[in-house]
mmCIF file of C-alpha atoms in Angstrom:
data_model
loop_
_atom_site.group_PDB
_atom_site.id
_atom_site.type_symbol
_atom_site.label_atom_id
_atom_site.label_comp_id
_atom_site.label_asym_id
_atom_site.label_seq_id
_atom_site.Cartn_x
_atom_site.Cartn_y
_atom_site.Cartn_z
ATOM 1 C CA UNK A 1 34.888 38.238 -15.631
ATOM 2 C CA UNK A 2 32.043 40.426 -15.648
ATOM 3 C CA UNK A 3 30.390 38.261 -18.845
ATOM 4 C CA UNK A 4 31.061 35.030 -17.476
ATOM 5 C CA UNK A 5 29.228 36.041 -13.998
ATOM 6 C CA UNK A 6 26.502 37.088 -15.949
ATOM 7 C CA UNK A 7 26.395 33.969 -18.059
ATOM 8 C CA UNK A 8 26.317 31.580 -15.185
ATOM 9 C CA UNK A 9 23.476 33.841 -13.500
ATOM 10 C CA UNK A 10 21.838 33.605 -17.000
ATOM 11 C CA UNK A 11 22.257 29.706 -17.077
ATOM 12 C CA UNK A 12 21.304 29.367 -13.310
ATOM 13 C CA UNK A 13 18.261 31.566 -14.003
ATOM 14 C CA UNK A 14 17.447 28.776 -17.255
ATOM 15 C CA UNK A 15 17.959 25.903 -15.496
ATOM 16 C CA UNK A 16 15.589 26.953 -12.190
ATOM 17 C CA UNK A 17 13.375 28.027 -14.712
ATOM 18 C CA UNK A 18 13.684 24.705 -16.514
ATOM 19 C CA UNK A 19 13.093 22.764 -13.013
ATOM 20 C CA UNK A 20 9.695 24.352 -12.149
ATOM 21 C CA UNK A 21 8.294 24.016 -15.349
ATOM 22 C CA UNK A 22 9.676 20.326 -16.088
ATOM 23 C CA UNK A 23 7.298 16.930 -16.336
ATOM 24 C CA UNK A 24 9.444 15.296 -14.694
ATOM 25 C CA UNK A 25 9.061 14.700 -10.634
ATOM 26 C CA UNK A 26 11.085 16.452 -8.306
ATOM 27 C CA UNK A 27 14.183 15.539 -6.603
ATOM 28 C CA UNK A 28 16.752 17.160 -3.766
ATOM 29 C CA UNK A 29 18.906 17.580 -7.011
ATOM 30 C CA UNK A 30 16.535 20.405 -8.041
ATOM 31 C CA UNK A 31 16.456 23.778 -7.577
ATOM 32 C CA UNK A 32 12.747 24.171 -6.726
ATOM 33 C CA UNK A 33 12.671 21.258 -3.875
ATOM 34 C CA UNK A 34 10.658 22.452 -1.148
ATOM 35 C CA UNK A 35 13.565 23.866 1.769
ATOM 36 C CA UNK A 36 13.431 22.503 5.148
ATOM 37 C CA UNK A 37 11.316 25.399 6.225
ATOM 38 C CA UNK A 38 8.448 24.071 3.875
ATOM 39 C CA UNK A 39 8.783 20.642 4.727
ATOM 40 C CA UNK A 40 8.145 22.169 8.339
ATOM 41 C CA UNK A 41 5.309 24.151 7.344
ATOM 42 C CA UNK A 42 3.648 20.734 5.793
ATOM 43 C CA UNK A 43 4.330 19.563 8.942
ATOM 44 C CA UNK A 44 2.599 22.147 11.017
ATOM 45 C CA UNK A 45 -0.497 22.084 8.409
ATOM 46 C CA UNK A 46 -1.184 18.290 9.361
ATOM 47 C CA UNK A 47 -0.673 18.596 12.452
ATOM 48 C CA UNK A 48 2.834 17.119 13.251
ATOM 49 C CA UNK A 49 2.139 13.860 11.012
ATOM 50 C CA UNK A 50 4.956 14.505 8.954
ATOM 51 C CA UNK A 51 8.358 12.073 9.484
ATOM 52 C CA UNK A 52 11.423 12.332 8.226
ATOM 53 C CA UNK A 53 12.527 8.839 7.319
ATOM 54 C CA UNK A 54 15.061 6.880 9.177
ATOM 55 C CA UNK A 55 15.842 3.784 8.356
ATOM 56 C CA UNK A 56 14.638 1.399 10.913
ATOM 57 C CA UNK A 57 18.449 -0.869 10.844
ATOM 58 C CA UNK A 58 20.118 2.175 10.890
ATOM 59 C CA UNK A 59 21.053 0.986 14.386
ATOM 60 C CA UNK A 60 23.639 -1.588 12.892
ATOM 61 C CA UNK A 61 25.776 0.666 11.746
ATOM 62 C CA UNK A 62 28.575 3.133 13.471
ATOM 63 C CA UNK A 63 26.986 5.931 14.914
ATOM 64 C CA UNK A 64 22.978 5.413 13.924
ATOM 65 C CA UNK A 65 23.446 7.304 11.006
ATOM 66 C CA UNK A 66 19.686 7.861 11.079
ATOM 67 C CA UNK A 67 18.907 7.711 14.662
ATOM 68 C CA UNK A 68 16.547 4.446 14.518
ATOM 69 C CA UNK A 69 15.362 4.317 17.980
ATOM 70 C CA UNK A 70 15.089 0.443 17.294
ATOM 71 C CA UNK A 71 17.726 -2.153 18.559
ATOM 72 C CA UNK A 72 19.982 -3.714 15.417
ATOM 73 C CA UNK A 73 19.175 -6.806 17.891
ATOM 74 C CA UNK A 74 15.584 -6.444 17.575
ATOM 75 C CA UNK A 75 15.691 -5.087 13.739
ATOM 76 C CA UNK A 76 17.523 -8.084 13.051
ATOM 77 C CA UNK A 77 14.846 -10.796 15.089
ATOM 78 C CA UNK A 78 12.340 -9.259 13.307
ATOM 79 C CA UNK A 79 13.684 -8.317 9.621
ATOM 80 C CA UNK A 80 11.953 -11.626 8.236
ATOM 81 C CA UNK A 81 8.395 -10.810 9.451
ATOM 82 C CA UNK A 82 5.661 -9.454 7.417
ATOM 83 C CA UNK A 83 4.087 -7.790 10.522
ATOM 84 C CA UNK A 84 7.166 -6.171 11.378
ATOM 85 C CA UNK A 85 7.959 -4.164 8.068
ATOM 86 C CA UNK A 86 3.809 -3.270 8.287
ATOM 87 C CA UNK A 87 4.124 -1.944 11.629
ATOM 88 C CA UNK A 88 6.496 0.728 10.972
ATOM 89 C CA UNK A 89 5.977 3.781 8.503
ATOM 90 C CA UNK A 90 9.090 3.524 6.193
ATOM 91 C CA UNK A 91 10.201 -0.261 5.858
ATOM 92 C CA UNK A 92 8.625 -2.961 2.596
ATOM 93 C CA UNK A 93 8.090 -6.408 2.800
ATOM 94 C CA UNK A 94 10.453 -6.806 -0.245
ATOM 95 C CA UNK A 95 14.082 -4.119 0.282
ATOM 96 C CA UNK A 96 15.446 -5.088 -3.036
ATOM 97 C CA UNK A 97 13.069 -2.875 -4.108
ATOM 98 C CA UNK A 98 14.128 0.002 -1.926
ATOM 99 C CA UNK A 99 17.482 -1.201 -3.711
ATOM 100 C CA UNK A 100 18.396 -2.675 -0.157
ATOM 101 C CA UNK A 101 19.324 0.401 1.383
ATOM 102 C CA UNK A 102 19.686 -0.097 4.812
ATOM 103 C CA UNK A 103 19.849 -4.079 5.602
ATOM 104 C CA UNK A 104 20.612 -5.590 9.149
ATOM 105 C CA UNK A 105 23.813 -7.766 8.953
ATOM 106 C CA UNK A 106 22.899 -11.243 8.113
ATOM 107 C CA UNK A 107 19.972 -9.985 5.513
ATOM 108 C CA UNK A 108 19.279 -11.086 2.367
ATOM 109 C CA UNK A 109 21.395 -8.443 -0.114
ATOM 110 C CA UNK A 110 23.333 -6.909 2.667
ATOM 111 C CA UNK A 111 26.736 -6.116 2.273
ATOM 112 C CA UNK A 112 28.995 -4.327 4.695
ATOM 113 C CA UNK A 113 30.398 -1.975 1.014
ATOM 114 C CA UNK A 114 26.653 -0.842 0.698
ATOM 115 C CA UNK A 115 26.320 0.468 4.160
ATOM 116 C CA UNK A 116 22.875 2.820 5.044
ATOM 117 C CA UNK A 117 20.945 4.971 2.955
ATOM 118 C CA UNK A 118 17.763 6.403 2.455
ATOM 119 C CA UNK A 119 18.088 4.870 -0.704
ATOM 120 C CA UNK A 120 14.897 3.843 -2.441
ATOM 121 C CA UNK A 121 13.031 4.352 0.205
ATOM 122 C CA UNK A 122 10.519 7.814 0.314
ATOM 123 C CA UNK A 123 11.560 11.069 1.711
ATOM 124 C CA UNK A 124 9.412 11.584 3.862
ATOM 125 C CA UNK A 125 6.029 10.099 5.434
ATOM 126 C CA UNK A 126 2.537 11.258 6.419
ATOM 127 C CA UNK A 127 1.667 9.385 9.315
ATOM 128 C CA UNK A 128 -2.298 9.988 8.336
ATOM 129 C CA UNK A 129 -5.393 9.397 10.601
ATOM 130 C CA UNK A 130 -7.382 11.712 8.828
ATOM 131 C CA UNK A 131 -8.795 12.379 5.292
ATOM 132 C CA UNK A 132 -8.216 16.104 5.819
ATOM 133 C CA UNK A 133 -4.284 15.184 6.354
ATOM 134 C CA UNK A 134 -4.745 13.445 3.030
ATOM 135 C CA UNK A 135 -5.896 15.930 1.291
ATOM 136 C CA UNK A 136 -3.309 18.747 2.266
ATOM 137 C CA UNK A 137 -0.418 16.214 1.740
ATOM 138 C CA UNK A 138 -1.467 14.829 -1.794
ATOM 139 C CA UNK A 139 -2.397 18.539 -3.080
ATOM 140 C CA UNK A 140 1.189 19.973 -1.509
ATOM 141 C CA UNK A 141 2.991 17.247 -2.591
ATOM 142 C CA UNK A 142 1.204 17.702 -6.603
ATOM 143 C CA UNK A 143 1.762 21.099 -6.739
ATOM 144 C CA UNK A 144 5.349 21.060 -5.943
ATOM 145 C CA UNK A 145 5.337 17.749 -8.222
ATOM 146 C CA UNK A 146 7.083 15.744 -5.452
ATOM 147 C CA UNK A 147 6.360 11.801 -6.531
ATOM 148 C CA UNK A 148 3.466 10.423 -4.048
ATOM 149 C CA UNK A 149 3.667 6.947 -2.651
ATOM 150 C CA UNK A 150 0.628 5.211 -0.688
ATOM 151 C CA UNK A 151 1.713 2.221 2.455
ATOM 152 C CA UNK A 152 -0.182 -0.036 3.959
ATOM 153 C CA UNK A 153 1.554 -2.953 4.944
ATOM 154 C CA UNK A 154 4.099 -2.312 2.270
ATOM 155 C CA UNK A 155 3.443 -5.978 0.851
ATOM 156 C CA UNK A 156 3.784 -4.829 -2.790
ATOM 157 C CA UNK A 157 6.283 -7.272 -4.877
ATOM 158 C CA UNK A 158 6.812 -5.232 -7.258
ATOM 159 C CA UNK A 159 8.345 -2.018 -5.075
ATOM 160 C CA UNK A 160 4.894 0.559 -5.335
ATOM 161 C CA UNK A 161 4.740 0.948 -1.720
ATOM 162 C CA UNK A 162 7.914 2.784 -1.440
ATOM 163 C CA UNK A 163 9.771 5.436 -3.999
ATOM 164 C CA UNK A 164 13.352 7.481 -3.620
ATOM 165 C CA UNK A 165 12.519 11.251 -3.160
ATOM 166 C CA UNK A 166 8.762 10.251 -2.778
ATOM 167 C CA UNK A 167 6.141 11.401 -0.095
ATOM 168 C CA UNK A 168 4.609 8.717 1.182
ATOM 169 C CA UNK A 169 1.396 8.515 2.581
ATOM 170 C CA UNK A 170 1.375 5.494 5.222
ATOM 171 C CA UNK A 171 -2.564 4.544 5.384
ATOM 172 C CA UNK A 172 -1.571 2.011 8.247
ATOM 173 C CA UNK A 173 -3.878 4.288 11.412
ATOM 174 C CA UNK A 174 -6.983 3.808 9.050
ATOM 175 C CA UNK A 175 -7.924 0.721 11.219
ATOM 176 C CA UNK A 176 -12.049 1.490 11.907
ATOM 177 C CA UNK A 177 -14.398 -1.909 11.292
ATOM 178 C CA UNK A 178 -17.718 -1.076 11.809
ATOM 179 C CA UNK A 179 -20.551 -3.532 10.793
ATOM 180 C CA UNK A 180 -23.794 -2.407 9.493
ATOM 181 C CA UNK A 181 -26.685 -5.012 8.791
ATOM 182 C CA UNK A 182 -29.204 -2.213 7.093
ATOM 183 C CA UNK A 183 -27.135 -0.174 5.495
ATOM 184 C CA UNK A 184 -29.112 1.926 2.969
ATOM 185 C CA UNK A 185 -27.539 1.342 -0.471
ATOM 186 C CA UNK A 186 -27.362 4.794 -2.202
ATOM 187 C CA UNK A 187 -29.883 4.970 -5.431
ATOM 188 C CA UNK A 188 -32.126 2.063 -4.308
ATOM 189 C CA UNK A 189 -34.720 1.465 -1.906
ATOM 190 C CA UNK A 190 -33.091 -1.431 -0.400
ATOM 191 C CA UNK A 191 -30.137 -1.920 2.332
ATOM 192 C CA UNK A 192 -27.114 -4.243 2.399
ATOM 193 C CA UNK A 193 -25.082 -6.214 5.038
ATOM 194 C CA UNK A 194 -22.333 -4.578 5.369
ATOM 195 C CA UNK A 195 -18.423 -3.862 6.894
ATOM 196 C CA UNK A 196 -17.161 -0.486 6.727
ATOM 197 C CA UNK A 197 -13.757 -0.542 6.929
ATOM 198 C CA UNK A 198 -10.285 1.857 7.062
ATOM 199 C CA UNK A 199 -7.881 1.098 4.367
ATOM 200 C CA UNK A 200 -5.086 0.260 6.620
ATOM 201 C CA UNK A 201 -6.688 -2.692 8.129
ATOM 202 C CA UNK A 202 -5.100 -6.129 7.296
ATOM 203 C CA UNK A 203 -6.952 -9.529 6.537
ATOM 204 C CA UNK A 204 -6.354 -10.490 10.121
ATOM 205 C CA UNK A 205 -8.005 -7.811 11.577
ATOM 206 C CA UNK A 206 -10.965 -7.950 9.404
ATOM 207 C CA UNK A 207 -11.933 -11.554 9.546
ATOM 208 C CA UNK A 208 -11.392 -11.653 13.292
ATOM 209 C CA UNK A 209 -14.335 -8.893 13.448
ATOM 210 C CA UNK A 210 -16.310 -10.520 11.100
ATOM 211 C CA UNK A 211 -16.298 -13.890 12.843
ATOM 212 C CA UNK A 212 -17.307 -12.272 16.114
ATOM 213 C CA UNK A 213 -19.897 -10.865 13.978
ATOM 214 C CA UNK A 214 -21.046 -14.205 12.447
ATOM 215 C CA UNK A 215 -20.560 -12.950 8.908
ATOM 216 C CA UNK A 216 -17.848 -14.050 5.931
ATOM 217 C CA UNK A 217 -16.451 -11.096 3.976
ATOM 218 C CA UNK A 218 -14.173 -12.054 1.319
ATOM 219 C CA UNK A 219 -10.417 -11.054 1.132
ATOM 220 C CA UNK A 220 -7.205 -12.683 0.949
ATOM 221 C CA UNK A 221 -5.223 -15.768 2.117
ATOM 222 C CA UNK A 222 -2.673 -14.363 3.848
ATOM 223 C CA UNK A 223 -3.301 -12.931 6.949
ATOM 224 C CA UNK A 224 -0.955 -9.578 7.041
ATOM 225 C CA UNK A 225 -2.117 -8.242 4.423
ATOM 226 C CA UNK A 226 -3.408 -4.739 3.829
ATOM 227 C CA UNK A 227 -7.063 -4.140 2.073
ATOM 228 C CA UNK A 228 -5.816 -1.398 -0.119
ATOM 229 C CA UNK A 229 -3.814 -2.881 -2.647
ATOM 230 C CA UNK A 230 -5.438 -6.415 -2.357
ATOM 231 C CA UNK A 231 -8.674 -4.918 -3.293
ATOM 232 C CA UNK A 232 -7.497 -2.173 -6.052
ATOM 233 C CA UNK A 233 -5.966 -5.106 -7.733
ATOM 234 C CA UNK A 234 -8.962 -7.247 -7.868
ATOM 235 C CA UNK A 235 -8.130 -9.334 -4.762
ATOM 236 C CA UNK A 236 -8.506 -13.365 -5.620
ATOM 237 C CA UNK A 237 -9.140 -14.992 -2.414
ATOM 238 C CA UNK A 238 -10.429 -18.330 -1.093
ATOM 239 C CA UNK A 239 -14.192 -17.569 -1.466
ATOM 240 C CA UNK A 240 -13.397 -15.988 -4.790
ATOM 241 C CA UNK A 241 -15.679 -18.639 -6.567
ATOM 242 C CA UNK A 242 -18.326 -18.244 -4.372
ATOM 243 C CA UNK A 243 -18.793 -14.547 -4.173
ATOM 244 C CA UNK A 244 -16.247 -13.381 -7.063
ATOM 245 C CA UNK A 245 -13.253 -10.987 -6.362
ATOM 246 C CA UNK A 246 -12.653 -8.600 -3.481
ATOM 247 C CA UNK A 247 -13.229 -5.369 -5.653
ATOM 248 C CA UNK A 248 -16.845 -7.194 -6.625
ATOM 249 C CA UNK A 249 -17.684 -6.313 -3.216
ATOM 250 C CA UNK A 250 -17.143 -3.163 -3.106
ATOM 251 C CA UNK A 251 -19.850 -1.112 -2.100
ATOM 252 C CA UNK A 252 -18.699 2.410 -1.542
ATOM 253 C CA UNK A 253 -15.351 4.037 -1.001
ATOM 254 C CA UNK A 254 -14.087 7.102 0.585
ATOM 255 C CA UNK A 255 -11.191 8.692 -1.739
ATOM 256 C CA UNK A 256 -9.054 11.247 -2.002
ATOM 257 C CA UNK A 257 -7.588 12.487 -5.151
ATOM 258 C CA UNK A 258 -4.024 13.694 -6.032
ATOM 259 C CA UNK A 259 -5.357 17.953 -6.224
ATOM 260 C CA UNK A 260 -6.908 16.842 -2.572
ATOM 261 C CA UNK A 261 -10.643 16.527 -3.345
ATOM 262 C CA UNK A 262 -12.260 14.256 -1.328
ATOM 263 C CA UNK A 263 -14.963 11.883 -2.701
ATOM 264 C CA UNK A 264 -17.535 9.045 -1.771
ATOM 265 C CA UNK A 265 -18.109 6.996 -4.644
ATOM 266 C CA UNK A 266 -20.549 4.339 -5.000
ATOM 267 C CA UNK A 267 -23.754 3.199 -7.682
ATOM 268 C CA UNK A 268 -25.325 6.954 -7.182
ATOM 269 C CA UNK A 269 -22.490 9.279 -7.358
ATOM 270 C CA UNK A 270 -18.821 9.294 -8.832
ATOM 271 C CA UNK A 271 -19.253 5.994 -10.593
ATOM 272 C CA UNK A 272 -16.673 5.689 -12.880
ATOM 273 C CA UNK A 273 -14.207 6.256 -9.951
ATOM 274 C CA UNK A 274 -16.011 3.369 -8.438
ATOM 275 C CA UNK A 275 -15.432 1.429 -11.504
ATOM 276 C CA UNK A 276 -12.004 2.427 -12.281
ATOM 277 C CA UNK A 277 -10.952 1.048 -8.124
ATOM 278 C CA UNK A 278 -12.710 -1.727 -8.313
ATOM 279 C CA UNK A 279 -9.277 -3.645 -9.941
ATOM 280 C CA UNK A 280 -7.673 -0.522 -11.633
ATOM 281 C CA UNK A 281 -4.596 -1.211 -9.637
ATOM 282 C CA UNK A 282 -3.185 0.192 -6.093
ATOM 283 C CA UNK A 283 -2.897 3.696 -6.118
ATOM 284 C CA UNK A 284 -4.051 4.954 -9.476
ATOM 285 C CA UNK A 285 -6.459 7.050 -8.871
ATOM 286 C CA UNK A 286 -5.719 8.365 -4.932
ATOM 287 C CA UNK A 287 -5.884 7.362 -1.998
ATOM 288 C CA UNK A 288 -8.775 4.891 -0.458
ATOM 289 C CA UNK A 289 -9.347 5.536 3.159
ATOM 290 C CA UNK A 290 -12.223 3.611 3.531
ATOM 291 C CA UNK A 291 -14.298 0.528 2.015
ATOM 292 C CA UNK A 292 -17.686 -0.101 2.621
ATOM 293 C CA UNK A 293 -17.352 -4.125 1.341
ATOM 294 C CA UNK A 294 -20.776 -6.770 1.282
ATOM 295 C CA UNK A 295 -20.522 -9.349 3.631
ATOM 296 C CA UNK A 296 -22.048 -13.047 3.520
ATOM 297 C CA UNK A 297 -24.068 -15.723 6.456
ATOM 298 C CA UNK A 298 -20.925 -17.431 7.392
ATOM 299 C CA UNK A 299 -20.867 -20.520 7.091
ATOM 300 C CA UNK A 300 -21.261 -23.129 9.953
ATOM 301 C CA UNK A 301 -18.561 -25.334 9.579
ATOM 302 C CA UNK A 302 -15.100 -25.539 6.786
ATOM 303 C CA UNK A 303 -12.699 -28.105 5.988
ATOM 304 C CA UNK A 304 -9.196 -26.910 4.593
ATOM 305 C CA UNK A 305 -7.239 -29.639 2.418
ATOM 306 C CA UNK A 306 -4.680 -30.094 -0.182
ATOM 307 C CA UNK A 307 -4.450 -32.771 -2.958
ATOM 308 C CA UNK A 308 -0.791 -33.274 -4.453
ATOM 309 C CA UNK A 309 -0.397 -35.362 -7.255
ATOM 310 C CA UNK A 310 3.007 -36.668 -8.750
ATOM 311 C CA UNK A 311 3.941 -39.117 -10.073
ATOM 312 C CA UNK A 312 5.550 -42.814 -9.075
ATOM 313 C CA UNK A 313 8.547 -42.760 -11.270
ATOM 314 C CA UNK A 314 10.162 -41.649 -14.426
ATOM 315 C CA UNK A 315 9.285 -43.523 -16.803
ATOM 316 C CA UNK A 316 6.629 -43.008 -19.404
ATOM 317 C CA UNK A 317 4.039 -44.570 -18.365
ATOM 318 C CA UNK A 318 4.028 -43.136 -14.458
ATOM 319 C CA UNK A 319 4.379 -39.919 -15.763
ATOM 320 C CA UNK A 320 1.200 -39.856 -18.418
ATOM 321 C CA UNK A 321 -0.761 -41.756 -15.058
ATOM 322 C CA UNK A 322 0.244 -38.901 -13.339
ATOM 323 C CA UNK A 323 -1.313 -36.720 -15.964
ATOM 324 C CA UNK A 324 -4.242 -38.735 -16.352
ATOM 325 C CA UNK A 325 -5.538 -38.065 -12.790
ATOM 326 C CA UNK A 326 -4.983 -34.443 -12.849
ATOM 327 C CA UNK A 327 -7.196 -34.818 -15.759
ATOM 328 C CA UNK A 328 -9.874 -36.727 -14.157
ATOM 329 C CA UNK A 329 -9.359 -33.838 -11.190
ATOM 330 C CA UNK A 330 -9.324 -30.771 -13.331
ATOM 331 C CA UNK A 331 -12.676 -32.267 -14.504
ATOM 332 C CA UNK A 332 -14.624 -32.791 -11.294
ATOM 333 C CA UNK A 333 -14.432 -29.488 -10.212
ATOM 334 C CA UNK A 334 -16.751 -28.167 -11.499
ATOM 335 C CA UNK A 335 -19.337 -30.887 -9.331
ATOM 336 C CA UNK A 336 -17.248 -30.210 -6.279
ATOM 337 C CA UNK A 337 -17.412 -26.391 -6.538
ATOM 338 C CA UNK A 338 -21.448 -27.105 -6.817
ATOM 339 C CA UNK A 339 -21.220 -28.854 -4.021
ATOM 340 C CA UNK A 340 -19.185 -26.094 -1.750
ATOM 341 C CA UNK A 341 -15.510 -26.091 -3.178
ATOM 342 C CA UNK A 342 -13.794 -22.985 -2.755
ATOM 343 C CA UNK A 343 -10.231 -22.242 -3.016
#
């Protein structure tokens, strides 16, 4: 008995051993995941931002497993809205990705079997206003090797703005716009027309500014969502031929880096971090809290169309007519975008 109490401490000893030293991210299934009282002590260190995620349509099933203090009846109105899932720290515009953990009956994927989880959805959340809460979350969460997620509006189709056993940090309170019509650009003796912006604004919120402003800034098409992603990824937009992508206009950004250094990188300083967010993809290098972007005269008046082509009928010779105009379209554009296209 004696040897195989000392062989399980021995193993025990291995495998904790094994844990802190691993690659590999940490999980509640390991030995070394931080104990309530260090989640607590996160907490306490940035200043009560920290949440403990609850599922928001946790309130359709017996007994709130969770506690959502949301209404299934309201969960439910609103499960189909953008703006909703953006609003809230722990929800994504796309569940399946959060392998539809907790659905409100009537949802896409639900099924009454699968009932609530946590699921794919993160851990826990840093409600952050600050880049000082940043910084202590993303070099806690590193050195304990806990995966890091960032949210904005969660719009991300392919699942990045939400991760199981993940801390995420929800940029959505980063919602300053500030505009700046001299604003000195950093190496040269010459200033720039300007919006300086939090990450967690949406499109919405930014072009409403900027037409009280009189000025254009270019972003995306759809309305809700965030600037952090859109721009990391390159951000095609509607005045994309005029003025080129959204990360073209990036000026200067404010970052914070997974050890918790916080940088401003722009044509003077920290360049190749400039370069490297400027369309490296969402997240890759930390976490953007703000955007200094380049913004344009607006212009005085817009028309917004659509041309469908198609053709009259099946047979052969509708069909290569068909193909024969978007031909002769394809081939005027070119003129048309000289004379003010966009799109």
């Amino acid at each position: 008995m004696q040897s195989l109490c000392s062989l399980l401490f021995y193993a025990t000893v291995l495998s904790g051993a094994w844990a802190s030293n691993s690659t590999c991210k940490t999980s509640p299934l390991d030995l070394n995941w931080p104990f309530i009282e260090d989640w607590q002590a996160l907490n306490t260190s940035i200043g009560r931002a920290l949440i403990k995620t609850s599922p928001v349509a946790s309130s359709c099933y017996p007994g709130n497993p969770f506690n959502s203090t949301m209404s299934c009846e309201l969960t439910t109105a609103n499960w189909t809205l953008s703006e909703f899932h953006a609003s809230l720290p722990e929800p994504i515009g796309a569940p399946l990705y959060a392998n539809n953990s907790c659905l409100p009956p009537g949802a896409v994927g639900y099924t009454q079997q699968r009932g609530c989880s946590v699921g794919g959805l993160s851990e826990y959340i840093v409600n952050v206003t600050s880049k000082k809460q940043v910084s202590t979350a993303l070099a806690w969460a590193s050195q304990r090797k806990i995966r890091i997620i960032v949210k904005g509006t969660g719009h991300d189709l392919n699942g990045r703005s939400s991760g199981a056993y993940a801390l995420s940090i929800w940029t959505h309170n980063f919602n300053s716009i500030n505009f700046d019509s001299a604003w000195p650009s950093p190496g040269a003796n010459t200033t720039a027309d300007v919006v300086i912006a939090g990450s967690g604004n949406n499109w919405i919120r930014i072009y409403t500014a900027a037409e009280d402003a009189g000025r254009l800034v270019v972003g995306g098409g759809a309305s809700t969502v965030g600037l952090g992603g859109y721009i990391q990824g390159g951000g095609h937009g509607p005045m994309s031929s005029h003025y080129g992508l959204a990360a073209d206009e990036i000026l200067q950004v404010r970052i914070v880096t997974i050890n918790g250094s916080i940088y401003t990188a722009n044509a003077q300083q920290n360049q190749d971090l400039l370069g490297a967010i400027r369309g490296g993809g969402a997240g890759q290098y930390g976490v953007v809290t703000e955007y200094v972007l380049k913004t344009h005269h607006a212009p005085t008046s817009a028309v917004l169309g659509t041309l469908t082509l198609s053709a009259n009928g099946t047979d052969e010779s509708s069909i290569k007519a068909a193909w024969d105009a978007l031909a002769a379209q394809v081939a005027g554009i070119p003129g048309l975008m000289d004379a003010g296209l966009a799109g």
